[in-house]
CSV table of C-alpha atoms in Angstrom, one decimal:
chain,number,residue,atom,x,y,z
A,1,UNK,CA,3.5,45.5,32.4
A,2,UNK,CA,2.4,48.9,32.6
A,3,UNK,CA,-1.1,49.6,34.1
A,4,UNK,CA,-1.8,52.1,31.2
A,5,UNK,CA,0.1,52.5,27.7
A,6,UNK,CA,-0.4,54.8,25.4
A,7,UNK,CA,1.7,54.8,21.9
A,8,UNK,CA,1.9,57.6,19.6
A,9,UNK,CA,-1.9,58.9,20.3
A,10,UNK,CA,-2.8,61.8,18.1
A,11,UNK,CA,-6.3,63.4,18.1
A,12,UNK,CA,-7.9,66.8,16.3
A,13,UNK,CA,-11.3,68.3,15.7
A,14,UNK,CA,-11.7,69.3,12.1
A,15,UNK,CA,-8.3,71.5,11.3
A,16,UNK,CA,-7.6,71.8,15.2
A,17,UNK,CA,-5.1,69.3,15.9
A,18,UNK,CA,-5.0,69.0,19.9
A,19,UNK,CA,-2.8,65.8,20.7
A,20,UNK,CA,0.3,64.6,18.5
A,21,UNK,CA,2.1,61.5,19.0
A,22,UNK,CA,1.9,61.2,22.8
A,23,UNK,CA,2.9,58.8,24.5
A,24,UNK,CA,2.5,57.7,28.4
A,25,UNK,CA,3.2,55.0,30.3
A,26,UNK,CA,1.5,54.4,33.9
A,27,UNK,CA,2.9,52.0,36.7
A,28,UNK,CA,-0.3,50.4,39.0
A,29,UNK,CA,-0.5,52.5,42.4
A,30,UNK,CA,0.7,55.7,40.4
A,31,UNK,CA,-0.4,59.0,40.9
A,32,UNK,CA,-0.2,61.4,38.1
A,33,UNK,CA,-1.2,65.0,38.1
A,34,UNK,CA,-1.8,66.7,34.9
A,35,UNK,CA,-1.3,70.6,34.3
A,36,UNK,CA,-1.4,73.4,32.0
A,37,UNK,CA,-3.1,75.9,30.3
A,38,UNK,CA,-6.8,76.1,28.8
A,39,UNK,CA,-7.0,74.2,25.9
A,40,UNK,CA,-3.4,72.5,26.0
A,41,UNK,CA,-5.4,68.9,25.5
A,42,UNK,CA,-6.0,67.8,29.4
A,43,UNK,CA,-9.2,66.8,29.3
A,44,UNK,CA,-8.8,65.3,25.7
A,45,UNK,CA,-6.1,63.0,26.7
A,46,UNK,CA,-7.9,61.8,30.0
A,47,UNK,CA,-11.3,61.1,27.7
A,48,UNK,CA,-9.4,59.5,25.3
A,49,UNK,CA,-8.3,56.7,27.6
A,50,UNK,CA,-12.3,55.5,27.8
A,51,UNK,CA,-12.8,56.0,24.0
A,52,UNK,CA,-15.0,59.3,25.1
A,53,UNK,CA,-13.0,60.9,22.1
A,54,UNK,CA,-12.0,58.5,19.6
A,55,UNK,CA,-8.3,59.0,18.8
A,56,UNK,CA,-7.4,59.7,15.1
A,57,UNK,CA,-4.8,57.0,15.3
A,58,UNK,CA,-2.3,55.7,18.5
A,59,UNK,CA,-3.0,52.6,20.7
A,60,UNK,CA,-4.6,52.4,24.0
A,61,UNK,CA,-3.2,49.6,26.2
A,62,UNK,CA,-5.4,48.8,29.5
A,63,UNK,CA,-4.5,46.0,31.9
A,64,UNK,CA,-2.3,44.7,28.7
A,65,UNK,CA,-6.0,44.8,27.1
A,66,UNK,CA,-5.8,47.2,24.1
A,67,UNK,CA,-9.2,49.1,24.1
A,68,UNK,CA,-8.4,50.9,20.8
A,69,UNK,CA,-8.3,47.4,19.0
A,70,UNK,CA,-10.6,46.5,16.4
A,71,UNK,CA,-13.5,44.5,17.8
A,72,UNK,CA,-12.0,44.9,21.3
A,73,UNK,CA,-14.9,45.3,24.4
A,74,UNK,CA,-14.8,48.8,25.1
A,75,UNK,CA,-17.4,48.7,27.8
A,76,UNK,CA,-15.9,45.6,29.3
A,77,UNK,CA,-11.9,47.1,29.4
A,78,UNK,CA,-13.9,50.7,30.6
A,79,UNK,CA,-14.9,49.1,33.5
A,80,UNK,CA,-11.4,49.1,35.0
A,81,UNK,CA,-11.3,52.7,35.0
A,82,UNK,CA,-13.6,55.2,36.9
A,83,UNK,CA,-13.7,58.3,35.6
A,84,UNK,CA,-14.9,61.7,37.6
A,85,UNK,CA,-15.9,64.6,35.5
A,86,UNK,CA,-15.8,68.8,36.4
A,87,UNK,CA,-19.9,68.2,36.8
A,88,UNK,CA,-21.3,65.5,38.9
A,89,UNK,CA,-23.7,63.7,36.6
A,90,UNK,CA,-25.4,62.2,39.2
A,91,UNK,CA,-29.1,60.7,37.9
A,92,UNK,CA,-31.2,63.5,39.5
A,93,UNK,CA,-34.4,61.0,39.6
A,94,UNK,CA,-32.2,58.2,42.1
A,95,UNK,CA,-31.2,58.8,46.0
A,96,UNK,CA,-27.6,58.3,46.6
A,97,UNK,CA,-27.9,54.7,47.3
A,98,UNK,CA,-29.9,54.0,43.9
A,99,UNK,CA,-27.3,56.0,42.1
A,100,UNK,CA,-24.2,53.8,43.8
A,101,UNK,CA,-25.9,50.3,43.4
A,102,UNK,CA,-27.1,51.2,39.8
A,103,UNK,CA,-23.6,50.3,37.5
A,104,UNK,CA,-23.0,47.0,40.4
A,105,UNK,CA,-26.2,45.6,40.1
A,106,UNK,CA,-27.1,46.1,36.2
A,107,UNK,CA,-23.7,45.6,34.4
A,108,UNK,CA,-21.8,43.1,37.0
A,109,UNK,CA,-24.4,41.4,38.3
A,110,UNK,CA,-23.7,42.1,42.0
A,111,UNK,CA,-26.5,41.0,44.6
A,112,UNK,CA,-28.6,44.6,45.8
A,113,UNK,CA,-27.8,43.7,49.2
A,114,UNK,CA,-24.0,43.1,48.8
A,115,UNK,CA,-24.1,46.2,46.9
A,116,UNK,CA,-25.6,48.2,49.3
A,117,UNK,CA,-23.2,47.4,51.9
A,118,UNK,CA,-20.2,48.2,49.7
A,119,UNK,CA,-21.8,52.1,49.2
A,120,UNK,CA,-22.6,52.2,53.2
A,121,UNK,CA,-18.8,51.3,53.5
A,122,UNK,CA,-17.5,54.0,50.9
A,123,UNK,CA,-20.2,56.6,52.3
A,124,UNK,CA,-19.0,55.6,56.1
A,125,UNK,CA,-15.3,56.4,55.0
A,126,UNK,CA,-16.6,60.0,53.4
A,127,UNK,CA,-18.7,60.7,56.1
A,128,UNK,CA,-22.1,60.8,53.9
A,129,UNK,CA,-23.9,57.8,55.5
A,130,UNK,CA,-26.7,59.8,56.5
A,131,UNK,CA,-27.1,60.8,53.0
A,132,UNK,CA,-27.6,57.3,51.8
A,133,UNK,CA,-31.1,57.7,51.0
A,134,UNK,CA,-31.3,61.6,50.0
A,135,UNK,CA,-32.0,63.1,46.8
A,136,UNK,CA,-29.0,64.6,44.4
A,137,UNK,CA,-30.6,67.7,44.5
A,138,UNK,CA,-30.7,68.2,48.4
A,139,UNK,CA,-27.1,67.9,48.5
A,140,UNK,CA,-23.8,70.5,48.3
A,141,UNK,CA,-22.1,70.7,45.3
A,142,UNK,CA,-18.9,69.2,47.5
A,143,UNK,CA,-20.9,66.3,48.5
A,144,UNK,CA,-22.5,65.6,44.9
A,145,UNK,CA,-18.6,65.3,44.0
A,146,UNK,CA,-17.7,63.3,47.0
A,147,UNK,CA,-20.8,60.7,46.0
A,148,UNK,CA,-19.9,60.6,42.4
A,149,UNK,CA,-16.4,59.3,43.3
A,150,UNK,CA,-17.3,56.7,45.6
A,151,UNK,CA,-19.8,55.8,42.7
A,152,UNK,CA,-16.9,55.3,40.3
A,153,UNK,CA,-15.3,53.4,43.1
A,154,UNK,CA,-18.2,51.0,43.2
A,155,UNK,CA,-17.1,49.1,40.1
A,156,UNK,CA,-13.4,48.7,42.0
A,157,UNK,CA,-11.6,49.7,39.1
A,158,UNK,CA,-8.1,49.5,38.8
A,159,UNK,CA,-7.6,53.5,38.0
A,160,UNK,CA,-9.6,56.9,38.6
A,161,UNK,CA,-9.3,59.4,36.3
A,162,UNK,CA,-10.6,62.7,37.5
A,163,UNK,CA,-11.1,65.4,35.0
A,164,UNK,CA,-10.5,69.0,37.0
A,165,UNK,CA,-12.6,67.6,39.6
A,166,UNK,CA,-13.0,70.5,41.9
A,167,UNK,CA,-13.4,73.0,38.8
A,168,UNK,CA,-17.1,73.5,39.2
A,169,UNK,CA,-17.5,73.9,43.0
A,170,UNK,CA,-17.3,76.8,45.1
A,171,UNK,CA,-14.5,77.4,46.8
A,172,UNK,CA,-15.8,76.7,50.3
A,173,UNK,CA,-16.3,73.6,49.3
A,174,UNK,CA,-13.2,72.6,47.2
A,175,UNK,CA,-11.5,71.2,50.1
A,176,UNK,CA,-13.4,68.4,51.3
A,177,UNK,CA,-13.3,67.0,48.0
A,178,UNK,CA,-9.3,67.3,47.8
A,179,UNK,CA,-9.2,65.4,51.2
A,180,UNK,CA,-11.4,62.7,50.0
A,181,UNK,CA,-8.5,62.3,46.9
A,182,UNK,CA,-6.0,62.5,49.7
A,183,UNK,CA,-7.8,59.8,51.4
A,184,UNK,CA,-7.8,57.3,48.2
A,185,UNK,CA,-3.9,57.9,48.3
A,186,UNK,CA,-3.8,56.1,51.4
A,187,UNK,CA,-5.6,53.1,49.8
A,188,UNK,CA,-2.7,52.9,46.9
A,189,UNK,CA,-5.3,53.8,43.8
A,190,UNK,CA,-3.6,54.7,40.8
A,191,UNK,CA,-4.9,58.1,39.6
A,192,UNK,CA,-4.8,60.1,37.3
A,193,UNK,CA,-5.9,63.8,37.9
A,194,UNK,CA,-6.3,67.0,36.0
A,195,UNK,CA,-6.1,69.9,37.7
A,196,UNK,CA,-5.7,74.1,38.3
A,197,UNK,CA,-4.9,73.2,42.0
A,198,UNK,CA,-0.8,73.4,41.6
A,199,UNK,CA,-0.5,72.9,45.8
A,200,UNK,CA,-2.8,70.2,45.8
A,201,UNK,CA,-0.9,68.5,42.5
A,202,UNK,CA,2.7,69.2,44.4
A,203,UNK,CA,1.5,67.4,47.5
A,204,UNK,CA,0.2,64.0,45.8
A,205,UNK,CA,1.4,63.3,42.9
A,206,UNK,CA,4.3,60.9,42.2
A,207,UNK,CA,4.6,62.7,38.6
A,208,UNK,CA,3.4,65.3,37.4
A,209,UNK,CA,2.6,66.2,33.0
A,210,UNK,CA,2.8,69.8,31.9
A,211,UNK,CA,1.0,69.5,29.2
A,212,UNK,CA,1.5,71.9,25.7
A,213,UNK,CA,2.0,72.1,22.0
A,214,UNK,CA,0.1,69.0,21.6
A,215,UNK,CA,1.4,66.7,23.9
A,216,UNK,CA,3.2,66.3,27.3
A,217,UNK,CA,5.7,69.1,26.8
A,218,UNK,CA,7.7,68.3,30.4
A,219,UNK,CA,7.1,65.1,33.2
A,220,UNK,CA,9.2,64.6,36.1
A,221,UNK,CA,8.6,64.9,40.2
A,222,UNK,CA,6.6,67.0,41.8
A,223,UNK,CA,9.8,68.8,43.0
A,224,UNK,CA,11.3,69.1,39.5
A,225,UNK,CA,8.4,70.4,37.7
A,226,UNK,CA,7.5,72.5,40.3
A,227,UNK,CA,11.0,74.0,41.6
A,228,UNK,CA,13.3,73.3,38.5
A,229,UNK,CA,11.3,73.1,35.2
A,230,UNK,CA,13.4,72.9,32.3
A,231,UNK,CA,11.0,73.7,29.6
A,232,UNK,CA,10.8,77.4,28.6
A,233,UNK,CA,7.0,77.1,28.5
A,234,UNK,CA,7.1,75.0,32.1
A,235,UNK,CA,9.1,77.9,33.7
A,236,UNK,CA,6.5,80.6,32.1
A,237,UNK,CA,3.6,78.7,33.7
A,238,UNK,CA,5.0,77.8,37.0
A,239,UNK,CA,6.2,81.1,37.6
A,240,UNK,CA,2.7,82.4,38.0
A,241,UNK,CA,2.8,80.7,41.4
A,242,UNK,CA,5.2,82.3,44.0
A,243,UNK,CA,6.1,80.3,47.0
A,244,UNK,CA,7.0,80.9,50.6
A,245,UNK,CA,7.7,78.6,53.5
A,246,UNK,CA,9.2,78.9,57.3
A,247,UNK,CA,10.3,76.2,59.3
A,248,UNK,CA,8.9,76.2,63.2
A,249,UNK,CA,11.5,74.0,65.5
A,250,UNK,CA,11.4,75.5,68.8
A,251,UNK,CA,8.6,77.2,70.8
A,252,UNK,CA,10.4,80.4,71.1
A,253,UNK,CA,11.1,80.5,67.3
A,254,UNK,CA,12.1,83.9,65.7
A,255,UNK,CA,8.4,85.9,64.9
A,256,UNK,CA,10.2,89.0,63.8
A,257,UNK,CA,11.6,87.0,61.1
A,258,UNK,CA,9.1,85.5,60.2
A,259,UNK,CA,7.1,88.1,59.7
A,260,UNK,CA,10.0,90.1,58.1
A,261,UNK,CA,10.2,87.1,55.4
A,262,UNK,CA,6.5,87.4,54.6
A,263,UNK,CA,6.5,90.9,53.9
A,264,UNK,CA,9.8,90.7,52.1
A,265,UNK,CA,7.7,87.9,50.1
A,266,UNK,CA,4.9,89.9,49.8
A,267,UNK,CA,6.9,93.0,48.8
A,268,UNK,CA,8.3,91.2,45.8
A,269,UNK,CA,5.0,89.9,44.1
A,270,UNK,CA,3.5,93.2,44.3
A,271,UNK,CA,1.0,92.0,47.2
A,272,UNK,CA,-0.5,95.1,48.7
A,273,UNK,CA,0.3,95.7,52.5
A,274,UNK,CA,-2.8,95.0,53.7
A,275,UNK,CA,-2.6,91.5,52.7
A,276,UNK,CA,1.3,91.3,53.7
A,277,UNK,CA,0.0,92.1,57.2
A,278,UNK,CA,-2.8,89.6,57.1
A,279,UNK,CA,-0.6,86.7,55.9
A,280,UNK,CA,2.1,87.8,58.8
A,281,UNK,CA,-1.0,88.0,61.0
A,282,UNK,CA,-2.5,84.7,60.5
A,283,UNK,CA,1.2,82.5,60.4
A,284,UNK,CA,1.9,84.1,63.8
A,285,UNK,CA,-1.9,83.3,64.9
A,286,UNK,CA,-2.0,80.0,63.7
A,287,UNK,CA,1.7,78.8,64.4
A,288,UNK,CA,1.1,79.6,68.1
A,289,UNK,CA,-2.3,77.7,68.2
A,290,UNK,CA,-0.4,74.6,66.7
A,291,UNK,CA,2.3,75.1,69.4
A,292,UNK,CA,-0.1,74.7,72.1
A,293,UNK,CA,-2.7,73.0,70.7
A,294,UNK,CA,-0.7,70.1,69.7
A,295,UNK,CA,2.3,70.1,71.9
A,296,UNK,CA,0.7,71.7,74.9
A,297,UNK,CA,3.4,72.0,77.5
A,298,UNK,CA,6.4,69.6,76.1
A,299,UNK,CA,7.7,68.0,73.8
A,300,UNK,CA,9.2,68.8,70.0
A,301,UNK,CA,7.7,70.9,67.5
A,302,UNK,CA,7.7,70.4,64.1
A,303,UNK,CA,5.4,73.0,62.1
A,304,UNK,CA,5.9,74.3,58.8
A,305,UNK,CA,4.1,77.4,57.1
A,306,UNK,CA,3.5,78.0,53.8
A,307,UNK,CA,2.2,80.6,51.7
A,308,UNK,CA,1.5,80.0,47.8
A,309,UNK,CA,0.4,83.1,45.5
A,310,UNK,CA,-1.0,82.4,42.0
A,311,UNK,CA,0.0,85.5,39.4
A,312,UNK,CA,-2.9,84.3,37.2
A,313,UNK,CA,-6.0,84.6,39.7
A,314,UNK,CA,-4.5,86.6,42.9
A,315,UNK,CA,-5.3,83.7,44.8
A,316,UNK,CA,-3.5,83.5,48.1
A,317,UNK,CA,-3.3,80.2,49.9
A,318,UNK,CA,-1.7,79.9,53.6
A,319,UNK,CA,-1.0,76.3,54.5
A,320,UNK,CA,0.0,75.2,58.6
A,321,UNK,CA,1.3,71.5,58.8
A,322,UNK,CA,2.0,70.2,62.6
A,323,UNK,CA,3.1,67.0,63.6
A,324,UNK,CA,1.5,65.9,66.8
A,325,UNK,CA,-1.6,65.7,68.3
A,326,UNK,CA,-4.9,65.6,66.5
A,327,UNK,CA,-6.0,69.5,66.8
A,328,UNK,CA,-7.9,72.2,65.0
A,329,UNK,CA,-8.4,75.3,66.1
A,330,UNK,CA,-11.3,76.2,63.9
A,331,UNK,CA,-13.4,73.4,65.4
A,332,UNK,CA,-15.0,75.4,68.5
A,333,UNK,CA,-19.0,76.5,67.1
A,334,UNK,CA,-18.9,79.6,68.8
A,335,UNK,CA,-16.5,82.3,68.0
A,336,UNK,CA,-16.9,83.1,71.7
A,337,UNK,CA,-14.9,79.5,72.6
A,338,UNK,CA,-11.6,80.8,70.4
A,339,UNK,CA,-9.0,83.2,70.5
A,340,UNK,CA,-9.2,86.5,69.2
A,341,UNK,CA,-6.9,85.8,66.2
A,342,UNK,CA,-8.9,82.5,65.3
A,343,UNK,CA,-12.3,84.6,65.4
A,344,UNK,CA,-10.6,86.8,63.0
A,345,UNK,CA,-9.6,84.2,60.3
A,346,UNK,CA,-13.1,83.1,60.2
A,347,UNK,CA,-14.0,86.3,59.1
A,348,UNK,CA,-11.4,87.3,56.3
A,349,UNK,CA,-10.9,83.7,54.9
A,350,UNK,CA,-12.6,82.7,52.1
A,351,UNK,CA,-12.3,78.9,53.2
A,352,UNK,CA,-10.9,76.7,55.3
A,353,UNK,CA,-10.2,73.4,55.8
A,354,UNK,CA,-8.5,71.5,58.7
A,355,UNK,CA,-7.6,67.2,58.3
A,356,UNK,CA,-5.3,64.6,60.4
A,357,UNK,CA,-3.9,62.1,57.9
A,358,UNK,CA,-1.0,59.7,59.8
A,359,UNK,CA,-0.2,62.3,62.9
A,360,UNK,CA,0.1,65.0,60.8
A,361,UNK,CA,-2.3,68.4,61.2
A,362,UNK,CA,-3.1,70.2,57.9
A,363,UNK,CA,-4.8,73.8,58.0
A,364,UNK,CA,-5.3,75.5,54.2
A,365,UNK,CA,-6.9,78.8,54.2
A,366,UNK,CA,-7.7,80.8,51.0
A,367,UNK,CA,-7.6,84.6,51.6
């Protein structure tokens, strides 16, 4: 039995008809990423699944328990899914903890105490403890996002659905949210996610939905969607991101190729020499951190760079994974402890985030 069913759900707004006949099944420990353009029906499909718009007709199966039934418990069978919007919602008038233990206490019945030790657990594994007791409004917008997931996590359900969950942050701040999604991976949550962030939907999603005219238009892996689409409309939209990877498997790897490859890359997309030699610049810097920072004098290397350019916003993403050794070679406080090349990509990068998930390092920096 399917985690999630949906049969033949259609849904409109007036004369607007925005979902026809779709249908979806979802296995428990899934994880499904949702794309597409404005207004394809993302956010009405995932809102439909908690009744937060009504369907014009179509069933909605949750746990086997059909939530679109007549006199079926909506806000009992809602309970088995968590939902995180675009904006935090967190109640402005509660500290973190009274916003966690609020739906635990009041609608399950669950002890304060007990309660409070289940958000110190969540807030340990985010790294928020300290916040337990502050105020929503003394906190980043990446942190408001972080606490109103492990809020939906309070009620344990048995699926998250995030609604473009990074959509209202600033970009600094984007990525400590995406690792906190990476994180619930690890703790096999099924998931459903709607996103713009095509990198971050590639890396952990077991299937991903393109979603147009009206319904899911083309579903498959990560790696068909994303290298072979077959739809005409899947091939227009993926084709406003442009890919480029190298492999690193020996310390005295070829640079001039490398670099060669990226402005080739560059070259081709219409990226403007300035940024060519910045994306050359910051592979060579970083790949040669990750050599000695995680291999220091021995051993194999096993690094792999990646560049990802978006047609529709210019926005230029440069991605370093190294097995090995936990290092970061952003971590130093004082620009005066780091290379010269590190100092640099502080300056020119618009963000960047560094995590250590199962011996694997993972730098993203947005130029």
């Amino acid at each position: 039995m399917s985690l999630i069913e949906v049969r033949n759900l259609c849904k409109s707004f007036g004369k607007l008809s925005v979902l026809n006949d779709v249908s979806l099944n979802v296995e428990e420990g899934e994880r499904i990423a949702i794309i597409g353009g404005s207004g394809c029906g993302k956010s009405v499909f995932l809102r439909s699944l908690e009744l937060l718009e009504r369907p014009d007709s179509g069933q909605i199966f949750i746990d086997g328990e059909e939530i679109t039934a007549r006199g079926a418990d909506v806000n009992r069978i809602r309970r088995k899914m968590g939902m995180v919007y675009q904006k935090f919602y967190l109640f402005s008038h509660m500290n973190v903890m009274d916003n966690l233990c609020l739906a635990p206490v009041k609608l399950a019945g669950v002890p304060r105490e007990e309660a409070e030790a289940h958000a110190m657990e969540w807030l340990s594994k985010v790294g928020l403890t300290s916040k337990a007791h502050a105020m929503p409004d003394k906190l980043s917008g990446g942190q408001q996002q972080r606490i109103a997931i492990c809020r939906s996590l309070m009620m344990k359900p048995k699926v998250l659905l995030f609604d473009e969950p990074t959509s209202a942050l600033d970009p600094t701040m984007v990525g400590e949210v995406l690792a906190m999604i990476r994180m619930l991976t690890k703790h096999n949550m099924t998931m459903m996610i709607v996103t713009h962030e095509m990198n971050f939907a590639r890396e952990v999603a077991d299937r991903v939905l393109f979603f147009a005219e009206r319904g899911i238009y083309e579903q498959g892996k990560p790696s068909e969607i994303f290298d072979n689409p077959k739809g005409e409309k899947t091939i227009a939209f993926i084709r406003k991101l442009k890919y480029f990877s190298y492999e690193v498997r020996q310390r005295n790897f070829d640079l001039l190729e490398m670099q060669g490859k990226i402005h080739d890359f560059s070259e081709k997309y219409g990226l403007s020499s300035r940024l060519a030699y910045r994306l050359a610049l910051c592979c060579e810097e970083l790949v040669y951190e990750m050599i000695s920072g995680c291999y220091g004098d021995g051993g194999n290397v096993n690094i792999d760079a990646g560049i990802s350019y978006s047609e529709a916003d210019g926005t230029t993403v440069i991605e370093i994974t190294a097995e090995g050794k936990e290092f970061n070679p952003f971590n130093a406080e004082d620009d005066d402890d780091v290379h010269l090349g590190v100092s640099m990509l502080r300056k020119i990068a618009k963000n960047i985030t560094h995590e250590y998930l199962e011996g694997v390092n993972r730098i993203e920096i947005v130029l």
